[in-house]
Tab-separated table of C-alpha atoms in Angstrom:
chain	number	residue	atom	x	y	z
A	1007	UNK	CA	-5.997	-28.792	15.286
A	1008	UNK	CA	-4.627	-25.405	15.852
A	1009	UNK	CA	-6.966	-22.577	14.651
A	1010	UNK	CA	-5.677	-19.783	12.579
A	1011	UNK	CA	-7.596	-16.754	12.047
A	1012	UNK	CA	-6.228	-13.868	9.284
A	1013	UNK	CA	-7.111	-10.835	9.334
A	1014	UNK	CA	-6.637	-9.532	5.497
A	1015	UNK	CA	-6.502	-12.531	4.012
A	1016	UNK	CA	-7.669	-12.411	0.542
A	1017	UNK	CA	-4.904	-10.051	-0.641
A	1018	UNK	CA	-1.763	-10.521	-2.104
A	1019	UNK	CA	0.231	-12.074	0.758
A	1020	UNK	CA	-2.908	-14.024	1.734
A	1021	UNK	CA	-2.756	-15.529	-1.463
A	1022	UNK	CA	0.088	-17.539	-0.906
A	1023	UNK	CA	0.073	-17.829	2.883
A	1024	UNK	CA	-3.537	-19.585	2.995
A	1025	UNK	CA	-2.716	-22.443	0.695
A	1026	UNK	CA	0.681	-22.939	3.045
A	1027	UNK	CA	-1.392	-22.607	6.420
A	1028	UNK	CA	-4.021	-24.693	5.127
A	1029	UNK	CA	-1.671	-27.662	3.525
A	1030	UNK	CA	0.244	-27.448	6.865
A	1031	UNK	CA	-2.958	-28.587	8.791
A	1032	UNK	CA	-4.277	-25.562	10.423
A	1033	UNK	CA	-7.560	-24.485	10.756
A	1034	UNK	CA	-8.354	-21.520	9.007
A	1035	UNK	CA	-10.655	-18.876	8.848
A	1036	UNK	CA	-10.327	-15.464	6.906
A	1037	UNK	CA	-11.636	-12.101	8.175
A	1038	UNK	CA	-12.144	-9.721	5.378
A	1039	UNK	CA	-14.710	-7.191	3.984
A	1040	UNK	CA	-16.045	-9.610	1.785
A	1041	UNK	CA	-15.527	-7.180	-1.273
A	1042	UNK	CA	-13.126	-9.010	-3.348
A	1043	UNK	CA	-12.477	-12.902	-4.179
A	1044	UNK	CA	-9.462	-14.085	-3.294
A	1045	UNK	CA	-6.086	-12.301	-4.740
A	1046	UNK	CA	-4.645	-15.632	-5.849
A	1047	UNK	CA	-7.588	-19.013	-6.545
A	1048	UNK	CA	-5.888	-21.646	-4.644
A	1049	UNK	CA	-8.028	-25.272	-3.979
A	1050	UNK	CA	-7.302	-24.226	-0.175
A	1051	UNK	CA	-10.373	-21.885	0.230
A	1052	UNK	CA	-12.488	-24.410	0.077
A	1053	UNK	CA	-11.185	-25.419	3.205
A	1054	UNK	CA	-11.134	-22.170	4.504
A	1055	UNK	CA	-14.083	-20.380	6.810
A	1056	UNK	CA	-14.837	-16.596	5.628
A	1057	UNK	CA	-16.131	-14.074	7.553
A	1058	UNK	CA	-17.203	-10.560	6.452
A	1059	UNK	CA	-16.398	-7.581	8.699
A	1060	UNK	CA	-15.830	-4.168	8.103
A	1061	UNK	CA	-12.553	-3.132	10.572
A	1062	UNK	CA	-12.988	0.363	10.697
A	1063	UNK	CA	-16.529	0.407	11.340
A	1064	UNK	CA	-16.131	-2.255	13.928
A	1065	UNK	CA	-13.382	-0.750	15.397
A	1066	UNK	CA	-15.221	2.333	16.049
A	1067	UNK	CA	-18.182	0.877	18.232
A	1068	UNK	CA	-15.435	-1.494	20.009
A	1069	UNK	CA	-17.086	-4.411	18.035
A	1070	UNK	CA	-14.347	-5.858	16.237
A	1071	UNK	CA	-11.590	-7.333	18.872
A	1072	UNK	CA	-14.853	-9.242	20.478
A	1073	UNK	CA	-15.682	-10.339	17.305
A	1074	UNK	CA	-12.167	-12.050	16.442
A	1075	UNK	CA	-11.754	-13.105	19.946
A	1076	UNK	CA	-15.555	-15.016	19.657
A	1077	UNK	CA	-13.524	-16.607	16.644
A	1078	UNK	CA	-11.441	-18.662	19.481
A	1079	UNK	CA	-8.586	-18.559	17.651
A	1080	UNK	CA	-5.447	-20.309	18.733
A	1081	UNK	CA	-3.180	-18.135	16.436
A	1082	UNK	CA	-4.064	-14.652	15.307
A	1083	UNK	CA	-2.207	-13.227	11.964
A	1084	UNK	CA	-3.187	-9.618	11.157
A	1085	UNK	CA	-2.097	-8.147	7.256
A	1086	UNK	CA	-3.848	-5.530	7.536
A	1087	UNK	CA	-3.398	-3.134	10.959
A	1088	UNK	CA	-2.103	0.454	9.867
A	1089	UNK	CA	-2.709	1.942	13.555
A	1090	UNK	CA	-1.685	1.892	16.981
A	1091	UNK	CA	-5.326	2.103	18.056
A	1092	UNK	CA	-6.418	-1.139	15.790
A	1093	UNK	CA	-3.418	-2.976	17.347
A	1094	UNK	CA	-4.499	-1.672	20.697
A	1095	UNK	CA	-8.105	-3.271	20.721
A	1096	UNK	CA	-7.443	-7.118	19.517
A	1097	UNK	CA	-4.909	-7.363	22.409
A	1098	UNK	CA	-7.319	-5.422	25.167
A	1099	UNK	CA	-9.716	-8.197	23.586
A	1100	UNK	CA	-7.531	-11.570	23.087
A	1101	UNK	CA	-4.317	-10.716	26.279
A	1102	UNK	CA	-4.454	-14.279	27.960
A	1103	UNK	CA	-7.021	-16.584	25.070
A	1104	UNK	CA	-4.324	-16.625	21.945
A	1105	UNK	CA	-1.079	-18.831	21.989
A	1106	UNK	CA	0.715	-16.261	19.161
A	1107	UNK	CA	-0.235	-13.304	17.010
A	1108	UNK	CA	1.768	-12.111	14.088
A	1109	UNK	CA	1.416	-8.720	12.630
A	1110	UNK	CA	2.471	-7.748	9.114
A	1111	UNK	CA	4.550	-4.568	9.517
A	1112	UNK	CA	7.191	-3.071	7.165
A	1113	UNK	CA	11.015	-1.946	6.747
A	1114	UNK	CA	10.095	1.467	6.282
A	1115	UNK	CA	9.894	1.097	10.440
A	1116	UNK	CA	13.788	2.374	9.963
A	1117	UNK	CA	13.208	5.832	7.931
A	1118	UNK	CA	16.050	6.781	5.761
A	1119	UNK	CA	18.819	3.660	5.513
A	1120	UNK	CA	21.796	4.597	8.106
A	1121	UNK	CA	23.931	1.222	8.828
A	1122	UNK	CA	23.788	-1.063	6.089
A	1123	UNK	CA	22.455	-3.940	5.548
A	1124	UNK	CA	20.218	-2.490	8.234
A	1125	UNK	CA	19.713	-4.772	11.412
A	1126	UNK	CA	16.399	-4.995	13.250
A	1127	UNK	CA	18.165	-3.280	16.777
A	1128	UNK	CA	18.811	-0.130	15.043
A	1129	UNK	CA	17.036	2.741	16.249
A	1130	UNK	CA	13.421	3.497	14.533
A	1131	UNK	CA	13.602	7.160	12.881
A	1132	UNK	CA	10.347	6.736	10.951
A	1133	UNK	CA	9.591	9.427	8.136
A	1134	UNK	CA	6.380	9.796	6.615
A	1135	UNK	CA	2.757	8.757	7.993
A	1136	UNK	CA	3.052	4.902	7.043
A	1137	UNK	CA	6.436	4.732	8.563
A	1138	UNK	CA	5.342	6.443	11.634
A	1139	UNK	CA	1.960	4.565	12.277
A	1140	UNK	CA	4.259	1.430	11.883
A	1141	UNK	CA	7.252	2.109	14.045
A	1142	UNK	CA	4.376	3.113	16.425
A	1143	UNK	CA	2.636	-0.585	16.363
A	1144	UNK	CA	5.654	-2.144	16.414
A	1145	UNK	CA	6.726	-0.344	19.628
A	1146	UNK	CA	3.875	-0.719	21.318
A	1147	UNK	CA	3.132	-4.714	20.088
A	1148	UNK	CA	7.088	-5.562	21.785
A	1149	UNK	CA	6.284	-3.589	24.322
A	1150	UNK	CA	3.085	-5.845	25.357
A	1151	UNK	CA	5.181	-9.198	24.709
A	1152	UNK	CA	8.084	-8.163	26.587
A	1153	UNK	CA	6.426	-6.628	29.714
A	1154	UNK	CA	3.147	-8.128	29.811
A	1155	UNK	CA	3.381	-11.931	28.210
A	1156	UNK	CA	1.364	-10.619	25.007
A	1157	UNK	CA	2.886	-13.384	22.063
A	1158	UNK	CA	3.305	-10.967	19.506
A	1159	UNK	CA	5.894	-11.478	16.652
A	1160	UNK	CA	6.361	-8.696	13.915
A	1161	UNK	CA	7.315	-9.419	10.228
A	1162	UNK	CA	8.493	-6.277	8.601
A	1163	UNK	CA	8.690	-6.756	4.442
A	1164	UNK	CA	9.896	-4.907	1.718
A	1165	UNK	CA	8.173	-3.964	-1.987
A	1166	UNK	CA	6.101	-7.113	-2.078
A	1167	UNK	CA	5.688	-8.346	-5.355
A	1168	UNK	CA	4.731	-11.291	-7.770
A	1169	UNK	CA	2.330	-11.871	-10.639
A	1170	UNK	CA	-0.627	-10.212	-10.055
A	1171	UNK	CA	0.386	-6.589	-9.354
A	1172	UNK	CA	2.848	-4.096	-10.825
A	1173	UNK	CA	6.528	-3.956	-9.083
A	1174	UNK	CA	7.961	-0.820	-7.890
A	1175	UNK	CA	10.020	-0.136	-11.052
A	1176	UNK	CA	14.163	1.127	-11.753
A	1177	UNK	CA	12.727	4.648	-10.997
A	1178	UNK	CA	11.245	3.599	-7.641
A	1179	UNK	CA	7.957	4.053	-8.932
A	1180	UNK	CA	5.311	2.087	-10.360
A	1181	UNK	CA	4.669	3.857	-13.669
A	1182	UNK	CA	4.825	0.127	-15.931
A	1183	UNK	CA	6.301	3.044	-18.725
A	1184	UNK	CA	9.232	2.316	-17.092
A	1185	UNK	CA	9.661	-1.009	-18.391
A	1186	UNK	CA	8.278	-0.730	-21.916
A	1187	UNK	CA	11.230	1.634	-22.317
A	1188	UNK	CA	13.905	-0.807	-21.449
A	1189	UNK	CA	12.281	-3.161	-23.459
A	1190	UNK	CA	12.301	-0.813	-26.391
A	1191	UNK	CA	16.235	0.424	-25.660
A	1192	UNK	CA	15.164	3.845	-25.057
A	1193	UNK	CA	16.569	6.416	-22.917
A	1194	UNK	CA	15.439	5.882	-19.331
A	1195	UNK	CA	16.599	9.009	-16.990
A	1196	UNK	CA	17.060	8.309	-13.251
A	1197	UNK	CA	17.203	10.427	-10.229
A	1198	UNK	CA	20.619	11.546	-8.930
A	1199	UNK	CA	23.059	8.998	-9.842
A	1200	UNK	CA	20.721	6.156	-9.504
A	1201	UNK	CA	22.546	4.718	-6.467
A	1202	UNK	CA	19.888	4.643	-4.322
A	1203	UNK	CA	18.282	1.206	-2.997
A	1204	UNK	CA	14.977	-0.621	-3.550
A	1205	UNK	CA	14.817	-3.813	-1.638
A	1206	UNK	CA	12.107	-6.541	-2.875
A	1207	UNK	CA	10.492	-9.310	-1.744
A	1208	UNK	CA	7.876	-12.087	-3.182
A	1209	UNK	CA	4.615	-12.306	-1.668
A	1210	UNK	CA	5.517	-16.023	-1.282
A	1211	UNK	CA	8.224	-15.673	1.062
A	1212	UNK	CA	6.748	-13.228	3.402
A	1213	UNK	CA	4.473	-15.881	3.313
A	1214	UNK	CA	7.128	-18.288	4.061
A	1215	UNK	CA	8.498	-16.414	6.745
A	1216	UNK	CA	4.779	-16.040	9.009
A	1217	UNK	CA	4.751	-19.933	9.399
A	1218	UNK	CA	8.180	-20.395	10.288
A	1219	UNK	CA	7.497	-17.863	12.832
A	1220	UNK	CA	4.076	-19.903	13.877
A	1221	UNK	CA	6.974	-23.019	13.549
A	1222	UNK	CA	9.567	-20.934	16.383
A	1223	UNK	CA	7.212	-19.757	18.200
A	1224	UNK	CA	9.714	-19.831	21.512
A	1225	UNK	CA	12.156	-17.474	20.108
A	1226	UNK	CA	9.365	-15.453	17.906
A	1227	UNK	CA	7.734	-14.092	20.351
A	1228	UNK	CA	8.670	-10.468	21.499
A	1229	UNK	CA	10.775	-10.181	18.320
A	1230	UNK	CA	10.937	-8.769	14.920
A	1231	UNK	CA	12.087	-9.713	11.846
A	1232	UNK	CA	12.865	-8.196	8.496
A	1233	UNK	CA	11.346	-10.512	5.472
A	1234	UNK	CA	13.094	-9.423	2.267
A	1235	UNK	CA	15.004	-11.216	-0.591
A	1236	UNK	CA	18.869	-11.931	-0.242
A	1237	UNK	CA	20.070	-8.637	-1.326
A	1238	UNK	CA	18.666	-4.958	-2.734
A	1239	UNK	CA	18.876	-3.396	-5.889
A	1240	UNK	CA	20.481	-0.415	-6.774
A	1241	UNK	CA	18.155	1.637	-9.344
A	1242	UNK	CA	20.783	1.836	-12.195
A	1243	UNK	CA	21.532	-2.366	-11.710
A	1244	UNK	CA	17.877	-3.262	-11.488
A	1245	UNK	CA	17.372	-0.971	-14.478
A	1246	UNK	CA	20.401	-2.585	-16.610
A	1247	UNK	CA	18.870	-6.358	-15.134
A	1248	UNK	CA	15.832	-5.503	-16.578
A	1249	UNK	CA	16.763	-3.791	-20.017
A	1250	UNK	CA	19.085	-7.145	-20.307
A	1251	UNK	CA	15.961	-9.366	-19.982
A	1252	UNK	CA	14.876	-8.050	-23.080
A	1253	UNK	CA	18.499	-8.267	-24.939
A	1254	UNK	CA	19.346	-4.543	-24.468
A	1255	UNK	CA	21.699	-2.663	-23.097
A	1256	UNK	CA	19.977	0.087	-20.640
A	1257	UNK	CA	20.248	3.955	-21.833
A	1258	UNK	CA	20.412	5.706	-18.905
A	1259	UNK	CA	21.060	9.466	-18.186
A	1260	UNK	CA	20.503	11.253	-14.533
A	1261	UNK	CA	19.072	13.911	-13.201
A	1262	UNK	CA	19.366	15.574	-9.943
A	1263	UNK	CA	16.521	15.469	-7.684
A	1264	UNK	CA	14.774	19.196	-8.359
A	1265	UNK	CA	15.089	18.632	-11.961
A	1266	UNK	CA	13.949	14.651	-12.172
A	1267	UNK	CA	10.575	15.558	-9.972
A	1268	UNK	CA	9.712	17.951	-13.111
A	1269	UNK	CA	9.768	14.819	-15.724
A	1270	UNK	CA	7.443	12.863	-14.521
A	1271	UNK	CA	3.907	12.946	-12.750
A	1272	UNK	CA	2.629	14.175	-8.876
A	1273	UNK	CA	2.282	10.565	-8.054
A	1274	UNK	CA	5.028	9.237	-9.269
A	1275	UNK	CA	7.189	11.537	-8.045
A	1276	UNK	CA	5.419	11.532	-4.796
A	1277	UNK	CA	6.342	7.490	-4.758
A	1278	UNK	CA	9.927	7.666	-6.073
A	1279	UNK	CA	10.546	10.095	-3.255
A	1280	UNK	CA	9.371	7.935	-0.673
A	1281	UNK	CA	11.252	4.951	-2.331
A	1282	UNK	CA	14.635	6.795	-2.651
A	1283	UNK	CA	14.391	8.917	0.711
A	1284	UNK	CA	14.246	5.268	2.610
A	1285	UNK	CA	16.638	3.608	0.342
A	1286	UNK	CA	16.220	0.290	2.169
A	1287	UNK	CA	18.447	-2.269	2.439
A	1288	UNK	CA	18.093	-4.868	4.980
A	1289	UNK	CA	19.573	-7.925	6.875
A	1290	UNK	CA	17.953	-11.135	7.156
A	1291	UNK	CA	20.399	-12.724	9.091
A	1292	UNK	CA	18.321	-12.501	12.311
A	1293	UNK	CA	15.380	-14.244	10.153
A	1294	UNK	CA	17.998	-16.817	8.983
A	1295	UNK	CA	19.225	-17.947	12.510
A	1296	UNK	CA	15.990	-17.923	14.196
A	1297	UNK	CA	13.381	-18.950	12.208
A	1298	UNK	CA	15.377	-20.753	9.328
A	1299	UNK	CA	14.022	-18.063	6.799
A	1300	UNK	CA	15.353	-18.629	3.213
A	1301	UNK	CA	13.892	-16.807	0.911
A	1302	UNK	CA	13.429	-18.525	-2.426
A	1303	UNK	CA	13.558	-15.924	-4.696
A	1304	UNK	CA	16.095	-12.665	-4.829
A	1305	UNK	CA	14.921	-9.192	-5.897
A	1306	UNK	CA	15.203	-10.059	-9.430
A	1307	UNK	CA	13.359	-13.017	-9.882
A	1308	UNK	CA	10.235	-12.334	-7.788
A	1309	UNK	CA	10.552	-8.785	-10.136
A	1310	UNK	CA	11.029	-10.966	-13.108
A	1311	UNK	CA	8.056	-13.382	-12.331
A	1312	UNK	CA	5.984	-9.812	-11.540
A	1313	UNK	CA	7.024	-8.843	-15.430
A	1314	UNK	CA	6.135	-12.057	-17.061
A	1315	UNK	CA	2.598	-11.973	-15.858
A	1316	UNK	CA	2.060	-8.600	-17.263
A	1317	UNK	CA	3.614	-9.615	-20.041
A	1318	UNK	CA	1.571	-12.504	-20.470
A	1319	UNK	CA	-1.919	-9.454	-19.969
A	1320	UNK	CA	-0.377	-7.651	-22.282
A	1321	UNK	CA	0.615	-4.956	-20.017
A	1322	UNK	CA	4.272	-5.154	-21.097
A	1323	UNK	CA	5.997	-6.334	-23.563
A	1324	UNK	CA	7.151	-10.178	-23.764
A	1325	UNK	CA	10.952	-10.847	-22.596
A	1326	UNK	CA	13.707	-12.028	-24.538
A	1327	UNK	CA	13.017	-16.038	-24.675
A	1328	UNK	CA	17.104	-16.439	-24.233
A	1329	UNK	CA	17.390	-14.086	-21.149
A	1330	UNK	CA	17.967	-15.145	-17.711
C-alpha cells in the first residue's frame, strides 16, 4: 500500500483531499500542529495516523525534514510550505527515498494577469511577498526535478473556497457586508469599472486535481499546473450573479481606485488591492490534457455552496429558494 504523508492536512483543502486519498487506498498519515480538529469531520480520520509537529520550530534546529523522512513515506504532499528554505530542507532530507511530492502553490506565481487565460509557460513576474516566496519555491522545486531527478509536481490554485470559510467577495475582499447588501438590493460601489478578475476554485477540486497528479505521475513530475474552476469572474458579473441569487437586480456604482480605498477599511482595501492588482485568470487546459482535471464546480457554484453555509450560520442572509 502506498504511503501518503500531508503536510497541513487538517485545513480546508485537507478536508476534502483525506477522505479521497484515504477511499482511494492509500496510507495516510497527517503532519500538523495538532492545534485544531480537522477542517471538515470525514469517517476517513479514523483511518488516518496524526502526528504533531511544529514546522517552524523544527525547521529551525534542522529537525523537521528527518522527521518526515523517518515517516517513510512513499508520496509526500505539502499544503502548507510558504518558503524557499522549508522547501529546501524536505528535499536535502527525502532526494532519492520518495517516489513523488506535490506542493500546494498558487496563481499569484504570475503577478499582474498579462496573456489571458494565462498559461503555466508564461514568465513569473511575482508582486507582493506571497507571490514572491511562491514563484521562488516553484523555481527552485522544477529546478530539482528537472536537473536532479527530484519528483516534484506543483499545483498552483486560485481563491479556494467552499462551506466552511468566507469567499473573496464582488469587491475582491472578504468583508461578508458585501453580500448582505446584494441580498438587501442596496447600492454596492466597486472599484474602477469593476472589470477586473477574481478566479475561484472549490477546495474539492484542488483536491481532485493532487490525486490525479499522484494518478500521472509520469507526466507530473517536473511540471506545474494551474487548479481553478472553468472560467473567472469579472467583479461587476459575480456581483450581478450573486444579487440575482437573492431575486435582485445588483445596484452598482464605481469608483476609481484613490477614491474607492477611502470607503472602506485598511484591510479590506489592503485585500481588494491585492485581488484586483493580480486580476487572475487562468488556463486549465494543461491540467485537462495531462492529468484529466475537470473541475466539478465553476466559480459560481463553489461561491454559491460557500454562501449557503453561511447562510445556513446565520452569517448571511438565506437565498432566494427559486434562484439558480
Amino acid at each position: 500500500m502506498t504511503r501518503v504523508v500531508v503536510l497541513g492536512g487538517t485545513g480546508h483543502i485537507g478536508g476534502y483531499l483525506i477522505p479521497r486519498l484515504v477511499t482511494g487506498g492509500y496510507e495516510v498519515v497527517v503532519v500538523s500542529r495538532g492545534r485544531s480538529e480537522p477542517y471538515r469531520p470525514h469517517e476517513a480520520w479514523r483511518s488516518v495516523t496524526t502526528v504533531s509537529a511544529d514546522r517552524d520550530d523544527e525547521e529551525r534546529t534542522g529537525a523537521f525534514g528527518p522527521r518526515v523522512r523517518q515517516l517513510a513515506p512513499d508520496v509526500v504532499i505539502d499544503l502548507i510550505c510558504f518558503r524557499e528554505e522549508s522547501a529546501r530542507q524536505l528535499v536535502g532530507a527525502l532526494h532519492g527515498r520518495i517516489q513523488h511530492f506535490l506542493h500546494c502553490g498558487t496563481i499569484w506565481v504570475h503577478g499582474a494577469s498579462t496573456r489571458v487565460p494565462a498559461t503555466e509557460d508564461l514568465p513569473r513576474r511575482p508582486f507582493g511577498t506571497y507571490g514572491i516566496a511562491k514563484a521562488g519555491i516553484e523555481s527552485y522545486l522544477l529546478d530539482q526535478a528537472r536537473r536532479h531527478g527530484f519528483p516534484a509536481t506543483l499545483l498552483h490554485p486560485g481563491h479556494i473556497c467552499g462551506p466552511g470559510r468566507p469567499p473573496v467577495n464582488p469587491a475582491g475582499n472578504l468583508d461578508l457586508g458585501v453580500f448582505r447588501a446584494l441580498a438587501a438590493g442596496e447600492e454596492l460601489v466597486l472599484p474602477n469599472l469593476g472589470m477586473e478578475t477574481l478566479h475561484h476554485v472549490h477546495a474539492d477540486d484542488v483536491a481532485q486535481s493532487f490525486t490525479a497528479a499522484m494518478a500521472n505521475r509520469s507526466v507530473s513530475i517536473g511540471e506545474s499546473f494551474h487548479v481553478v474552476s472553468p472560467a473567472a469572474l469579472t467583479l461587476r458579473g459575480y456581483a450581478e450573479a450573486v444579487a440575482g441569487w437573492y431575486g435582485r437586480s445588483a445596484e452598482l456604482s464605481y469608483l476609481g481606485w484613490e477614491q474607492w480605498r477611502e470607503t472602506v477599511d485598511a484591510r479590506a482595501a489592503e485585500l481588494t488591492w491585492d485581488h484586483i492588482a493580480h486580476s487572475p485568470n487562468a488556463s486549465i487546459e494543461k491540467a485537462r490534457r495531462l492529468l484529466g482535471f475537470e473541475p466539478r464546480y465553476s466559480s459560481l457554484d463553489a461561491i454559491r455552496e460557500a454562501v449557503e453555509a453561511l447562510a445556513e450560520r446565520g452569517e448571511l442572509p438565506s437565498l432566494s429558494p427559486n434562484s439558480i
